[in-house]
XYZ file of C-alpha atoms in Angstrom:
400
model
C 90.761 -34.241 -39.136
C 93.530 -35.661 -36.999
C 92.915 -38.047 -34.196
C 95.163 -38.491 -31.211
C 94.718 -41.741 -29.515
C 91.299 -42.227 -30.975
C 90.131 -38.841 -29.791
C 89.692 -35.668 -31.590
C 91.988 -32.982 -30.390
C 90.318 -30.345 -28.333
C 91.958 -27.580 -30.228
C 90.993 -29.112 -33.532
C 87.487 -29.562 -32.288
C 87.344 -25.950 -31.316
C 88.888 -24.943 -34.541
C 86.526 -27.156 -36.439
C 83.669 -25.511 -34.611
C 84.952 -22.110 -35.557
C 85.414 -23.243 -39.108
C 81.821 -24.521 -39.170
C 80.637 -21.254 -37.848
C 81.743 -19.483 -41.005
C 79.522 -19.771 -44.062
C 82.402 -20.046 -46.484
C 83.991 -22.961 -44.582
C 80.660 -24.753 -44.326
C 79.551 -24.023 -47.863
C 76.193 -22.759 -46.699
C 74.244 -20.128 -48.539
C 73.712 -16.925 -46.590
C 70.130 -16.576 -45.379
C 69.340 -20.279 -45.508
C 68.162 -22.365 -42.516
C 70.917 -23.818 -40.344
C 71.727 -27.474 -40.858
C 70.947 -28.510 -37.304
C 67.782 -26.820 -36.041
C 65.450 -27.977 -33.296
C 61.834 -26.953 -33.889
C 59.903 -26.539 -30.657
C 56.177 -27.291 -30.576
C 54.087 -24.164 -30.887
C 52.121 -23.242 -27.784
C 48.611 -21.926 -28.525
C 47.047 -19.785 -25.811
C 43.396 -20.581 -25.141
C 41.341 -17.378 -25.174
C 38.364 -17.661 -22.809
C 35.057 -17.243 -24.543
C 32.689 -14.709 -22.988
C 28.973 -14.524 -23.548
C 27.226 -11.504 -24.932
C 25.707 -10.734 -21.491
C 29.170 -10.683 -19.867
C 30.518 -8.307 -22.507
C 27.785 -5.718 -21.783
C 28.096 -2.877 -19.305
C 27.742 -3.954 -15.679
C 24.951 -1.602 -14.688
C 23.001 -2.504 -17.836
C 23.258 -6.211 -17.012
C 22.054 -5.608 -13.453
C 19.207 -3.389 -14.690
C 18.102 -6.065 -17.154
C 18.144 -8.707 -14.409
C 15.983 -6.530 -12.193
C 13.717 -5.566 -15.105
C 12.520 -9.031 -16.016
C 12.014 -9.872 -12.335
C 9.953 -6.702 -11.849
C 7.938 -7.553 -14.951
C 7.239 -10.995 -13.516
C 6.196 -9.526 -10.165
C 3.991 -6.997 -11.959
C 2.258 -9.756 -13.903
C 1.607 -11.678 -10.680
C 0.243 -8.578 -8.913
C -1.941 -7.755 -11.921
C -3.305 -11.301 -11.893
C -4.072 -11.107 -8.172
C -5.907 -7.809 -8.529
C -7.796 -9.111 -11.561
C -9.017 -12.075 -9.532
C -9.906 -9.828 -6.605
C -11.783 -7.530 -8.980
C -13.887 -10.466 -10.105
C -14.685 -11.291 -6.496
C -14.656 -7.772 -5.095
C -17.513 -8.381 -2.676
C -15.756 -11.389 -1.120
C -12.413 -9.563 -0.941
C -13.945 -6.511 0.755
C -15.877 -8.729 3.177
C -12.727 -10.612 4.196
C -10.872 -7.306 4.596
C -13.623 -6.023 6.909
C -13.498 -9.322 8.803
C -9.764 -8.851 9.359
C -10.371 -5.281 10.565
C -13.025 -6.480 13.023
C -10.716 -9.273 14.177
C -7.811 -6.909 14.799
C -10.062 -4.652 16.906
C -12.069 -7.240 18.857
C -9.434 -9.954 19.290
C -7.792 -8.308 22.339
C -11.226 -7.852 23.955
C -12.118 -11.503 23.320
C -8.771 -12.628 24.769
C -9.424 -10.511 27.857
C -12.920 -11.941 28.353
C -11.578 -15.439 27.776
C -9.806 -15.241 31.126
C -13.169 -15.233 32.907
C -15.445 -17.225 30.573
C -15.240 -19.872 27.845
C -13.883 -18.923 24.448
C -17.167 -19.140 22.464
C -19.002 -17.022 25.026
C -16.254 -14.389 25.066
C -16.284 -14.159 21.252
C -20.075 -13.846 21.150
C -20.097 -11.184 23.865
C -17.406 -9.126 22.121
C -19.147 -9.226 18.730
C -22.670 -8.617 20.031
C -21.473 -5.789 22.273
C -19.776 -4.044 19.344
C -22.892 -4.439 17.166
C -25.091 -2.942 19.887
C -22.638 -0.041 20.283
C -22.602 0.757 16.546
C -26.386 0.492 16.198
C -26.879 2.698 19.266
C -24.558 5.321 17.810
C -26.417 5.304 14.485
C -29.748 5.558 16.298
C -28.443 8.531 18.270
C -27.369 10.280 15.086
C -30.699 9.574 13.388
C -32.625 10.838 16.393
C -30.565 14.016 16.472
C -31.159 14.666 12.769
C -34.907 13.920 13.043
C -35.297 16.124 16.106
C -33.614 19.098 14.453
C -35.068 18.640 10.963
C -37.607 21.503 11.246
C -35.103 23.966 12.675
C -32.405 22.874 10.243
C -34.634 23.378 7.206
C -35.266 26.964 8.251
C -31.592 27.568 8.946
C -30.585 26.159 5.587
C -33.093 28.330 3.740
C -31.707 31.343 5.550
C -28.184 30.097 4.867
C -28.850 29.810 1.155
C -30.179 33.381 1.175
C -27.020 34.533 2.990
C -24.862 32.743 0.417
C -26.727 34.515 -2.381
C -26.153 37.858 -0.696
C -22.482 37.007 -0.245
C -22.114 36.102 -3.936
C -23.605 39.443 -4.962
C -20.851 41.306 -3.111
C -17.206 41.693 -4.230
C -15.242 39.898 -5.528
C -17.933 37.737 -7.184
C -20.564 40.442 -8.013
C -23.140 37.997 -9.331
C -26.416 39.653 -10.217
C -29.793 38.383 -9.110
C -30.616 37.410 -12.681
C -27.494 35.312 -12.911
C -28.304 33.504 -9.649
C -31.841 32.853 -10.859
C -30.421 31.514 -14.115
C -28.144 29.151 -12.180
C -31.105 27.874 -10.157
C -33.091 27.370 -13.354
C -30.199 25.452 -14.931
C -30.076 23.129 -11.933
C -33.838 22.581 -12.128
C -33.665 21.919 -15.880
C -30.803 19.469 -15.420
C -32.782 17.503 -12.835
C -35.831 17.398 -15.072
C -33.846 16.312 -18.138
C -31.937 13.577 -16.308
C -34.826 12.344 -14.206
C -34.771 8.879 -15.807
C -31.031 8.441 -15.351
C -31.261 9.630 -11.755
C -34.077 7.148 -11.129
C -32.019 4.308 -12.606
C -29.065 5.365 -10.459
C -31.312 5.236 -7.402
C -32.504 1.755 -8.375
C -28.929 0.598 -8.867
C -28.183 2.164 -5.491
C -30.759 -0.151 -3.970
C -28.849 -3.045 -5.509
C -25.708 -1.672 -3.901
C -27.509 -1.627 -0.573
C -28.288 -5.324 -0.986
C -24.617 -5.988 -1.795
C -23.552 -4.023 1.281
C -25.877 -6.059 3.491
C -24.600 -9.317 1.971
C -20.970 -8.255 2.389
C -21.583 -7.195 5.983
C -23.159 -10.561 6.798
C -20.216 -12.398 5.229
C -17.719 -10.199 7.098
C -19.498 -10.854 10.398
C -19.592 -14.596 9.724
C -15.883 -14.711 8.848
C -14.852 -12.537 11.801
C -16.461 -15.011 14.225
C -14.123 -17.776 13.055
C -11.101 -15.464 12.804
C -11.541 -14.280 16.388
C -12.346 -17.714 17.776
C -9.671 -19.832 16.078
C -7.532 -17.767 13.744
C -4.305 -19.587 14.660
C -5.824 -22.978 13.940
C -7.042 -21.797 10.539
C -3.550 -20.531 9.672
C -1.981 -23.772 10.892
C -4.398 -25.829 8.816
C -3.669 -23.800 5.673
C 0.101 -24.030 6.146
C -0.088 -27.774 6.860
C -2.220 -28.558 3.821
C -0.815 -26.218 1.212
C 2.822 -25.482 2.101
C 5.792 -27.850 1.853
C 7.618 -28.670 5.048
C 10.752 -26.683 4.211
C 8.833 -23.501 3.374
C 6.671 -23.422 6.508
C 9.104 -21.536 8.804
C 9.560 -18.751 6.240
C 5.824 -18.433 5.643
C 5.135 -18.482 9.377
C 7.581 -15.610 9.884
C 6.058 -13.649 7.002
C 2.500 -14.337 8.215
C 3.219 -13.181 11.760
C 4.880 -9.994 10.451
C 1.913 -9.306 8.146
C -0.692 -9.771 10.883
C 1.280 -7.749 13.434
C 1.585 -4.866 10.970
C -2.049 -5.019 9.842
C -3.393 -5.166 13.401
C -1.106 -2.349 14.532
C -2.084 -0.159 11.601
C -5.811 -0.806 12.102
C -5.733 -0.036 15.820
C -3.567 3.005 15.207
C -5.841 4.451 12.518
C -8.862 3.897 14.774
C -7.147 5.834 17.566
C -6.269 8.647 15.148
C -9.807 8.727 13.718
C -11.365 8.811 17.181
C -9.035 11.638 18.265
C -9.831 13.679 15.150
C -13.560 13.091 15.590
C -13.501 14.164 19.243
C -11.598 17.367 18.455
C -13.854 18.186 15.498
C -16.993 17.448 17.508
C -15.917 19.730 20.357
C -15.170 22.614 17.986
C -18.404 22.139 16.010
C -20.457 22.112 19.198
C -18.697 25.256 20.441
C -19.348 27.010 17.113
C -22.967 25.727 17.176
C -22.722 24.304 13.678
C -25.876 22.412 12.630
C -25.637 18.612 12.411
C -22.564 18.596 14.659
C -23.010 14.960 15.713
C -23.460 13.545 12.174
C -20.498 15.604 10.974
C -18.415 14.225 13.849
C -19.332 10.677 12.836
C -18.506 11.535 9.208
C -15.079 12.774 10.325
C -14.468 9.512 12.182
C -15.149 7.321 9.146
C -13.398 9.685 6.722
C -10.174 9.527 8.733
C -9.702 5.928 7.551
C -8.567 7.387 4.215
C -5.195 8.978 5.134
C -4.372 12.521 4.003
C -7.634 12.815 2.054
C -10.574 11.762 4.214
C -10.328 14.394 6.948
C -10.121 17.412 4.588
C -13.111 16.129 2.599
C -15.222 15.626 5.737
C -14.244 19.030 7.090
C -15.045 20.552 3.691
C -18.588 19.230 4.066
C -18.668 20.707 7.569
C -17.529 24.044 6.108
C -20.409 24.085 3.627
C -22.873 23.245 6.402
C -21.386 25.969 8.609
C -21.601 28.464 5.751
C -25.250 27.643 5.137
C -26.231 27.440 8.790
C -24.071 29.960 10.634
C -22.537 32.306 8.067
C -19.117 33.101 6.590
C -17.304 33.726 9.900
C -18.154 30.272 11.216
C -17.181 28.766 7.869
C -13.771 30.496 8.068
C -13.347 29.112 11.590
C -14.028 25.603 10.261
C -11.462 26.183 7.485
C -8.900 27.075 10.132
C -9.906 23.867 11.891
C -9.077 21.923 8.713
C -5.525 23.283 8.723
C -5.010 22.655 12.444
C -6.382 19.109 12.332
C -4.253 18.309 9.274
C -1.082 19.533 10.954
C -1.923 17.710 14.181
C -2.645 14.468 12.360
C 0.426 14.602 10.143
C 3.043 15.769 12.655
C 1.817 14.490 16.028
C -0.734 11.685 15.829
C 0.721 9.627 12.990
C 4.346 9.636 14.258
C 3.232 9.048 17.846
C 0.591 6.366 17.287
C 2.094 4.618 14.262
C 5.600 4.364 15.692
C 4.959 0.772 16.804
C 3.535 -0.171 13.412
C 5.134 0.233 9.992
C 5.851 3.892 9.330
C 5.643 4.913 5.700
C 6.866 8.120 4.139
C 4.064 10.638 3.448
C 4.914 10.498 -0.261
C 4.435 6.723 -0.251
C 1.113 7.144 1.567
C -0.102 9.768 -0.926
C 0.902 7.710 -3.970
C -0.680 4.583 -2.460
C -3.976 6.361 -1.762
C -4.143 7.852 -5.272
C -3.214 4.547 -6.933
C -5.761 2.659 -4.840
C -8.493 5.159 -5.701
C -7.677 4.811 -9.406
C -7.825 1.024 -9.246
C -10.850 0.517 -6.976
C -12.337 3.883 -6.034
C -13.037 4.609 -2.376
C -12.441 0.994 -1.381
C -9.023 1.054 -3.013
C -8.120 4.286 -1.224
C -8.999 2.692 2.118
C -7.195 -0.589 1.439
C -4.081 0.830 -0.257
C -2.093 2.011 2.769
C -2.546 -1.121 4.946
C -1.774 -3.256 1.886
C 1.496 -1.413 1.218
C 2.359 -1.537 4.941
C 1.817 -5.299 5.073
C 3.885 -5.892 1.918
C 6.723 -3.760 3.305
C 6.653 -5.624 6.625
C 6.691 -9.013 4.889
C 9.669 -8.013 2.745
C 11.514 -6.820 5.852
C 10.771 -10.093 7.668
C 11.994 -12.154 4.705
C 15.200 -10.121 4.358
C 16.017 -10.466 8.052
C 17.989 -13.553 9.137
C 15.820 -16.271 10.710
C 15.852 -16.371 14.509
C 18.270 -18.795 16.098
C 16.662 -21.765 17.765
């Protein structure tokens, strides 16, 4: 390599570079690594680790999250109903006390404008007791006064039913009817001991009813007089400070819904009873007043109570007045059902929580399975209150 003035000639340098580029000039073996190679550090990409839950399908993950929460809620509800089943008498008494409070609280508030609070509460409760006892006495007097005439009408009605069963399409012979009567008599004679024990246990039920009524009356006095103070005391003693506004909002929504439902169902029951009573009196059906009272109390079981009460009225009309009157009462069942379902419920319950008829039917059936007649009565207001509380908790809190 020639140097010029201590520097390598540019041309030689270029030529030298070209010479180095050839494998023969450099003496390198083809396929070997170059002499001057810079090895860069290898860059490893970090792959994010995902859990098994994140690698599952989205809808399955959401369904699983809802599933265990629903299982937890179901366990809590089952525990609550198990406890209430142990103390059924106390639970029913407190429920009746809340019903009485929702009905008589507005009357007590109205009387409180003119007299002290304790006197207004006492007057409202005593007045309602006198009204109920007077109504029961009127019904008993009507039944006792017509007992002789009714016994004759029912014997004639039974004979008319037998004649009707002998005609088409039943065509039951007299021997068959006598055999049916004998089977009923034999059944009563065979199960006389069990029927007697059922009557004795019924007396125990009467004692429980009296005890529950006394407890409900005692609790309703305090609920009407100072319900707000009781709620404030419970929230102050049992709830943390941060949770009190939420519970207050839920409590007010629950009471507003329960009171609205109770007053609404009383209005609907009274309307049904008045209509049924007018028709029964026009048709001269025996025991019209007791059947009217039965219709009033049966209307507290939605979708089921009124047809059952009117079915009893149909049997009484068939025995007392004949098939034509019974058919007229059957037509009354259809008319009252349509009026209750399409006019009274939407009109009266519009200011309370409105539930779909399917929800009402399922609630009544589920309540009857769990707790019989009491469950059927309690089911719909319970579902209404739960729905109202959930709506109040989902809504944003009011701005202060």
